[in-house]
Protein backbone atom coordinates (compact mmCIF):
# COMPACT_ATOMS: atom_id res chain seq x y z
CA UNK A 1 0.00 0.00 0.00
CA UNK A 2 1.32 3.44 -0.83
CA UNK A 3 0.06 6.56 0.92
CA UNK A 4 0.78 9.99 -0.53
CA UNK A 5 0.82 12.89 1.92
CA UNK A 6 0.77 16.41 0.54
CA UNK A 7 0.72 19.59 2.63
CA UNK A 8 -1.04 22.60 1.20
CA UNK A 9 -1.32 25.73 3.31
CA UNK A 10 -2.93 24.69 6.61
CA UNK A 11 -4.24 21.35 5.40
CA UNK A 12 -2.75 17.89 4.96
CA UNK A 13 -4.14 15.84 2.12
CA UNK A 14 -3.71 12.07 2.30
CA UNK A 15 -4.60 9.69 -0.48
CA UNK A 16 -3.91 6.07 -1.17
CA UNK A 17 -2.03 5.84 -4.45
CA UNK A 18 -1.78 2.06 -4.45
CA UNK A 19 -3.87 -0.39 -2.47
CA UNK A 20 -7.42 -0.77 -1.20
CA UNK A 21 -9.00 1.99 0.90
CA UNK A 22 -11.30 -0.40 2.78
CA UNK A 23 -8.40 -2.71 3.63
CA UNK A 24 -6.39 0.30 4.87
CA UNK A 25 -9.26 1.50 7.07
CA UNK A 26 -9.72 -2.02 8.46
CA UNK A 27 -5.98 -2.29 9.29
CA UNK A 28 -5.99 1.14 10.94
CA UNK A 29 -8.94 0.19 13.15
CA UNK A 30 -7.42 -3.21 13.98
CA UNK A 31 -4.06 -1.71 14.95
CA UNK A 32 -5.30 1.41 16.74
CA UNK A 33 -8.47 -0.04 18.26
CA UNK A 34 -10.59 2.68 16.68
CA UNK A 35 -11.10 4.35 13.33
CA UNK A 36 -8.32 6.80 12.51
CA UNK A 37 -6.47 8.43 9.67
CA UNK A 38 -3.80 7.04 7.39
CA UNK A 39 -0.58 8.07 9.11
CA UNK A 40 2.73 8.02 7.27
CA UNK A 41 4.82 8.71 10.39
CA UNK A 42 5.05 5.01 11.29
CA UNK A 43 6.28 4.07 7.82
CA UNK A 44 8.74 6.97 7.77
CA UNK A 45 10.13 5.87 11.15
CA UNK A 46 10.50 2.29 9.91
CA UNK A 47 12.24 3.52 6.73
CA UNK A 48 14.70 5.56 8.81
CA UNK A 49 15.43 2.58 11.06
CA UNK A 50 16.01 0.30 8.09
CA UNK A 51 18.31 2.83 6.40
CA UNK A 52 20.30 3.05 9.64
CA UNK A 53 20.67 -0.71 10.03
CA UNK A 54 20.88 -1.71 6.34
CA UNK A 55 23.61 0.28 4.59
CA UNK A 56 22.51 -1.09 1.20
CA UNK A 57 19.31 0.97 1.44
CA UNK A 58 21.17 4.27 1.68
CA UNK A 59 21.52 6.03 -1.67
CA UNK A 60 25.29 6.42 -1.59
CA UNK A 61 26.76 3.44 0.13
CA UNK A 62 29.84 1.31 -0.30
CA UNK A 63 27.75 -1.70 0.66
CA UNK A 64 26.79 -3.96 -2.26
CA UNK A 65 23.00 -3.68 -2.49
CA UNK A 66 22.70 -5.33 -5.88
CA UNK A 67 22.83 -8.87 -4.47
CA UNK A 68 19.18 -9.48 -3.66
CA UNK A 69 19.73 -12.71 -1.76
CA UNK A 70 22.33 -11.13 0.54
CA UNK A 71 20.11 -8.09 1.09
CA UNK A 72 17.18 -10.35 1.97
CA UNK A 73 19.25 -12.30 4.54
CA UNK A 74 20.55 -9.05 6.06
CA UNK A 75 17.00 -7.66 6.17
CA UNK A 76 15.68 -10.69 8.09
CA UNK A 77 18.59 -10.51 10.54
CA UNK A 78 17.83 -6.82 11.17
CA UNK A 79 14.12 -7.62 11.52
CA UNK A 80 14.84 -10.33 14.09
CA UNK A 81 17.20 -8.08 16.07
CA UNK A 82 14.69 -5.23 15.98
CA UNK A 83 11.86 -7.43 17.29
CA UNK A 84 13.64 -9.86 19.62
CA UNK A 85 16.84 -8.23 20.93
CA UNK A 86 16.38 -4.48 21.13
CA UNK A 87 14.00 -3.16 23.83
CA UNK A 88 11.80 -0.24 22.80
CA UNK A 89 11.13 2.46 25.34
CA UNK A 90 7.54 2.94 24.15
CA UNK A 91 6.76 -0.71 24.99
CA UNK A 92 7.98 -0.70 28.58
CA UNK A 93 5.51 -1.54 31.35
CA UNK A 94 5.41 -0.80 35.05
CA UNK A 95 5.67 -3.87 37.29
CA UNK A 96 5.68 -3.45 41.07
CA UNK A 97 6.58 0.23 40.74
CA UNK A 98 9.55 -0.42 38.40
CA UNK A 99 9.72 0.07 34.65
CA UNK A 100 10.49 -3.13 32.72
CA UNK A 101 11.84 -2.80 29.19
CA UNK A 102 10.26 -4.98 26.51
CA UNK A 103 11.00 -5.87 22.93
CA UNK A 104 8.23 -5.96 20.30
CA UNK A 105 8.46 -9.77 20.47
CA UNK A 106 7.78 -9.65 24.20
CA UNK A 107 4.88 -7.23 23.73
CA UNK A 108 3.37 -9.56 21.10
CA UNK A 109 3.77 -12.60 23.35
CA UNK A 110 6.27 -14.34 21.04
CA UNK A 111 8.94 -14.56 23.73
CA UNK A 112 9.20 -13.90 27.47
CA UNK A 113 12.65 -12.27 27.44
CA UNK A 114 14.93 -10.13 25.33
CA UNK A 115 17.18 -12.38 23.30
CA UNK A 116 20.94 -12.10 23.09
CA UNK A 117 22.74 -11.94 19.74
CA UNK A 118 24.21 -15.40 20.42
CA UNK A 119 20.75 -16.80 21.14
CA UNK A 120 19.42 -15.36 17.88
CA UNK A 121 22.32 -16.66 15.79
CA UNK A 122 22.14 -20.15 17.31
CA UNK A 123 18.39 -20.50 16.72
CA UNK A 124 17.62 -23.02 13.98
CA UNK A 125 14.79 -21.95 11.73
CA UNK A 126 13.14 -24.39 9.37
CA UNK A 127 13.01 -23.21 5.76
CA UNK A 128 9.72 -21.89 4.48
CA UNK A 129 8.03 -24.01 1.83
CA UNK A 130 6.24 -21.87 -0.72
CA UNK A 131 3.12 -23.12 -2.44
CA UNK A 132 3.46 -23.73 -6.16
PDB file of C-alpha atoms in Angstrom:
ATOM      1  CA  UNK A   1       0.000   0.000   0.000  1.00  0.00           C
ATOM      2  CA  UNK A   2       1.322   3.443  -0.830  1.00  0.00           C
ATOM      3  CA  UNK A   3       0.062   6.563   0.920  1.00  0.00           C
ATOM      4  CA  UNK A   4       0.780   9.985  -0.526  1.00  0.00           C
ATOM      5  CA  UNK A   5       0.817  12.890   1.919  1.00  0.00           C
ATOM      6  CA  UNK A   6       0.771  16.405   0.541  1.00  0.00           C
ATOM      7  CA  UNK A   7       0.723  19.588   2.630  1.00  0.00           C
ATOM      8  CA  UNK A   8      -1.041  22.603   1.198  1.00  0.00           C
ATOM      9  CA  UNK A   9      -1.321  25.725   3.308  1.00  0.00           C
ATOM     10  CA  UNK A  10      -2.931  24.688   6.607  1.00  0.00           C
ATOM     11  CA  UNK A  11      -4.240  21.350   5.395  1.00  0.00           C
ATOM     12  CA  UNK A  12      -2.746  17.891   4.961  1.00  0.00           C
ATOM     13  CA  UNK A  13      -4.145  15.840   2.119  1.00  0.00           C
ATOM     14  CA  UNK A  14      -3.713  12.071   2.295  1.00  0.00           C
ATOM     15  CA  UNK A  15      -4.601   9.692  -0.481  1.00  0.00           C
ATOM     16  CA  UNK A  16      -3.909   6.073  -1.174  1.00  0.00           C
ATOM     17  CA  UNK A  17      -2.034   5.839  -4.454  1.00  0.00           C
ATOM     18  CA  UNK A  18      -1.777   2.059  -4.447  1.00  0.00           C
ATOM     19  CA  UNK A  19      -3.869  -0.391  -2.467  1.00  0.00           C
ATOM     20  CA  UNK A  20      -7.417  -0.766  -1.204  1.00  0.00           C
ATOM     21  CA  UNK A  21      -9.002   1.989   0.903  1.00  0.00           C
ATOM     22  CA  UNK A  22     -11.297  -0.400   2.784  1.00  0.00           C
ATOM     23  CA  UNK A  23      -8.399  -2.706   3.634  1.00  0.00           C
ATOM     24  CA  UNK A  24      -6.395   0.301   4.866  1.00  0.00           C
ATOM     25  CA  UNK A  25      -9.256   1.504   7.073  1.00  0.00           C
ATOM     26  CA  UNK A  26      -9.720  -2.022   8.465  1.00  0.00           C
ATOM     27  CA  UNK A  27      -5.984  -2.287   9.285  1.00  0.00           C
ATOM     28  CA  UNK A  28      -5.993   1.144  10.941  1.00  0.00           C
ATOM     29  CA  UNK A  29      -8.941   0.188  13.146  1.00  0.00           C
ATOM     30  CA  UNK A  30      -7.422  -3.213  13.980  1.00  0.00           C
ATOM     31  CA  UNK A  31      -4.064  -1.715  14.955  1.00  0.00           C
ATOM     32  CA  UNK A  32      -5.297   1.413  16.739  1.00  0.00           C
ATOM     33  CA  UNK A  33      -8.472  -0.042  18.262  1.00  0.00           C
ATOM     34  CA  UNK A  34     -10.592   2.677  16.681  1.00  0.00           C
ATOM     35  CA  UNK A  35     -11.100   4.349  13.330  1.00  0.00           C
ATOM     36  CA  UNK A  36      -8.320   6.801  12.505  1.00  0.00           C
ATOM     37  CA  UNK A  37      -6.467   8.428   9.668  1.00  0.00           C
ATOM     38  CA  UNK A  38      -3.803   7.039   7.394  1.00  0.00           C
ATOM     39  CA  UNK A  39      -0.581   8.074   9.113  1.00  0.00           C
ATOM     40  CA  UNK A  40       2.726   8.021   7.267  1.00  0.00           C
ATOM     41  CA  UNK A  41       4.817   8.706  10.388  1.00  0.00           C
ATOM     42  CA  UNK A  42       5.052   5.006  11.289  1.00  0.00           C
ATOM     43  CA  UNK A  43       6.276   4.068   7.824  1.00  0.00           C
ATOM     44  CA  UNK A  44       8.739   6.974   7.766  1.00  0.00           C
ATOM     45  CA  UNK A  45      10.126   5.870  11.153  1.00  0.00           C
ATOM     46  CA  UNK A  46      10.501   2.289   9.908  1.00  0.00           C
ATOM     47  CA  UNK A  47      12.236   3.524   6.734  1.00  0.00           C
ATOM     48  CA  UNK A  48      14.699   5.562   8.814  1.00  0.00           C
ATOM     49  CA  UNK A  49      15.429   2.578  11.063  1.00  0.00           C
ATOM     50  CA  UNK A  50      16.006   0.299   8.090  1.00  0.00           C
ATOM     51  CA  UNK A  51      18.308   2.833   6.405  1.00  0.00           C
ATOM     52  CA  UNK A  52      20.295   3.047   9.644  1.00  0.00           C
ATOM     53  CA  UNK A  53      20.673  -0.708  10.029  1.00  0.00           C
ATOM     54  CA  UNK A  54      20.882  -1.709   6.342  1.00  0.00           C
ATOM     55  CA  UNK A  55      23.614   0.280   4.588  1.00  0.00           C
ATOM     56  CA  UNK A  56      22.514  -1.086   1.198  1.00  0.00           C
ATOM     57  CA  UNK A  57      19.310   0.968   1.439  1.00  0.00           C
ATOM     58  CA  UNK A  58      21.166   4.266   1.678  1.00  0.00           C
ATOM     59  CA  UNK A  59      21.518   6.027  -1.666  1.00  0.00           C
ATOM     60  CA  UNK A  60      25.287   6.419  -1.591  1.00  0.00           C
ATOM     61  CA  UNK A  61      26.765   3.443   0.126  1.00  0.00           C
ATOM     62  CA  UNK A  62      29.840   1.305  -0.296  1.00  0.00           C
ATOM     63  CA  UNK A  63      27.750  -1.705   0.658  1.00  0.00           C
ATOM     64  CA  UNK A  64      26.791  -3.959  -2.261  1.00  0.00           C
ATOM     65  CA  UNK A  65      23.003  -3.684  -2.495  1.00  0.00           C
ATOM     66  CA  UNK A  66      22.697  -5.331  -5.885  1.00  0.00           C
ATOM     67  CA  UNK A  67      22.834  -8.871  -4.471  1.00  0.00           C
ATOM     68  CA  UNK A  68      19.177  -9.482  -3.665  1.00  0.00           C
ATOM     69  CA  UNK A  69      19.733 -12.715  -1.764  1.00  0.00           C
ATOM     70  CA  UNK A  70      22.327 -11.131   0.544  1.00  0.00           C
ATOM     71  CA  UNK A  71      20.107  -8.089   1.093  1.00  0.00           C
ATOM     72  CA  UNK A  72      17.176 -10.345   1.967  1.00  0.00           C
ATOM     73  CA  UNK A  73      19.245 -12.297   4.540  1.00  0.00           C
ATOM     74  CA  UNK A  74      20.546  -9.055   6.062  1.00  0.00           C
ATOM     75  CA  UNK A  75      16.998  -7.659   6.173  1.00  0.00           C
ATOM     76  CA  UNK A  76      15.680 -10.689   8.093  1.00  0.00           C
ATOM     77  CA  UNK A  77      18.591 -10.512  10.540  1.00  0.00           C
ATOM     78  CA  UNK A  78      17.828  -6.819  11.172  1.00  0.00           C
ATOM     79  CA  UNK A  79      14.124  -7.616  11.521  1.00  0.00           C
ATOM     80  CA  UNK A  80      14.837 -10.335  14.095  1.00  0.00           C
ATOM     81  CA  UNK A  81      17.204  -8.082  16.066  1.00  0.00           C
ATOM     82  CA  UNK A  82      14.688  -5.227  15.983  1.00  0.00           C
ATOM     83  CA  UNK A  83      11.863  -7.427  17.289  1.00  0.00           C
ATOM     84  CA  UNK A  84      13.637  -9.858  19.617  1.00  0.00           C
ATOM     85  CA  UNK A  85      16.838  -8.230  20.931  1.00  0.00           C
ATOM     86  CA  UNK A  86      16.379  -4.483  21.128  1.00  0.00           C
ATOM     87  CA  UNK A  87      14.002  -3.161  23.829  1.00  0.00           C
ATOM     88  CA  UNK A  88      11.796  -0.245  22.800  1.00  0.00           C
ATOM     89  CA  UNK A  89      11.129   2.464  25.339  1.00  0.00           C
ATOM     90  CA  UNK A  90       7.539   2.937  24.151  1.00  0.00           C
ATOM     91  CA  UNK A  91       6.759  -0.715  24.988  1.00  0.00           C
ATOM     92  CA  UNK A  92       7.975  -0.704  28.585  1.00  0.00           C
ATOM     93  CA  UNK A  93       5.513  -1.542  31.351  1.00  0.00           C
ATOM     94  CA  UNK A  94       5.414  -0.798  35.045  1.00  0.00           C
ATOM     95  CA  UNK A  95       5.669  -3.873  37.288  1.00  0.00           C
ATOM     96  CA  UNK A  96       5.682  -3.449  41.069  1.00  0.00           C
ATOM     97  CA  UNK A  97       6.580   0.227  40.738  1.00  0.00           C
ATOM     98  CA  UNK A  98       9.551  -0.422  38.396  1.00  0.00           C
ATOM     99  CA  UNK A  99       9.720   0.069  34.647  1.00  0.00           C
ATOM    100  CA  UNK A 100      10.486  -3.126  32.719  1.00  0.00           C
ATOM    101  CA  UNK A 101      11.845  -2.802  29.186  1.00  0.00           C
ATOM    102  CA  UNK A 102      10.260  -4.978  26.513  1.00  0.00           C
ATOM    103  CA  UNK A 103      11.001  -5.874  22.926  1.00  0.00           C
ATOM    104  CA  UNK A 104       8.228  -5.965  20.296  1.00  0.00           C
ATOM    105  CA  UNK A 105       8.464  -9.773  20.470  1.00  0.00           C
ATOM    106  CA  UNK A 106       7.780  -9.651  24.204  1.00  0.00           C
ATOM    107  CA  UNK A 107       4.876  -7.230  23.734  1.00  0.00           C
ATOM    108  CA  UNK A 108       3.371  -9.555  21.103  1.00  0.00           C
ATOM    109  CA  UNK A 109       3.775 -12.595  23.353  1.00  0.00           C
ATOM    110  CA  UNK A 110       6.268 -14.344  21.036  1.00  0.00           C
ATOM    111  CA  UNK A 111       8.942 -14.558  23.735  1.00  0.00           C
ATOM    112  CA  UNK A 112       9.198 -13.898  27.466  1.00  0.00           C
ATOM    113  CA  UNK A 113      12.654 -12.270  27.442  1.00  0.00           C
ATOM    114  CA  UNK A 114      14.933 -10.128  25.328  1.00  0.00           C
ATOM    115  CA  UNK A 115      17.182 -12.380  23.299  1.00  0.00           C
ATOM    116  CA  UNK A 116      20.945 -12.096  23.088  1.00  0.00           C
ATOM    117  CA  UNK A 117      22.736 -11.939  19.744  1.00  0.00           C
ATOM    118  CA  UNK A 118      24.212 -15.395  20.419  1.00  0.00           C
ATOM    119  CA  UNK A 119      20.746 -16.799  21.135  1.00  0.00           C
ATOM    120  CA  UNK A 120      19.416 -15.361  17.879  1.00  0.00           C
ATOM    121  CA  UNK A 121      22.322 -16.657  15.788  1.00  0.00           C
ATOM    122  CA  UNK A 122      22.140 -20.148  17.308  1.00  0.00           C
ATOM    123  CA  UNK A 123      18.387 -20.496  16.718  1.00  0.00           C
ATOM    124  CA  UNK A 124      17.617 -23.015  13.983  1.00  0.00           C
ATOM    125  CA  UNK A 125      14.792 -21.945  11.728  1.00  0.00           C
ATOM    126  CA  UNK A 126      13.143 -24.389   9.372  1.00  0.00           C
ATOM    127  CA  UNK A 127      13.009 -23.208   5.763  1.00  0.00           C
ATOM    128  CA  UNK A 128       9.722 -21.886   4.481  1.00  0.00           C
ATOM    129  CA  UNK A 129       8.029 -24.007   1.833  1.00  0.00           C
ATOM    130  CA  UNK A 130       6.244 -21.871  -0.718  1.00  0.00           C
ATOM    131  CA  UNK A 131       3.119 -23.119  -2.437  1.00  0.00           C
ATOM    132  CA  UNK A 132       3.462 -23.732  -6.160  1.00  0.00           C
TER     133      UNK A 132
END
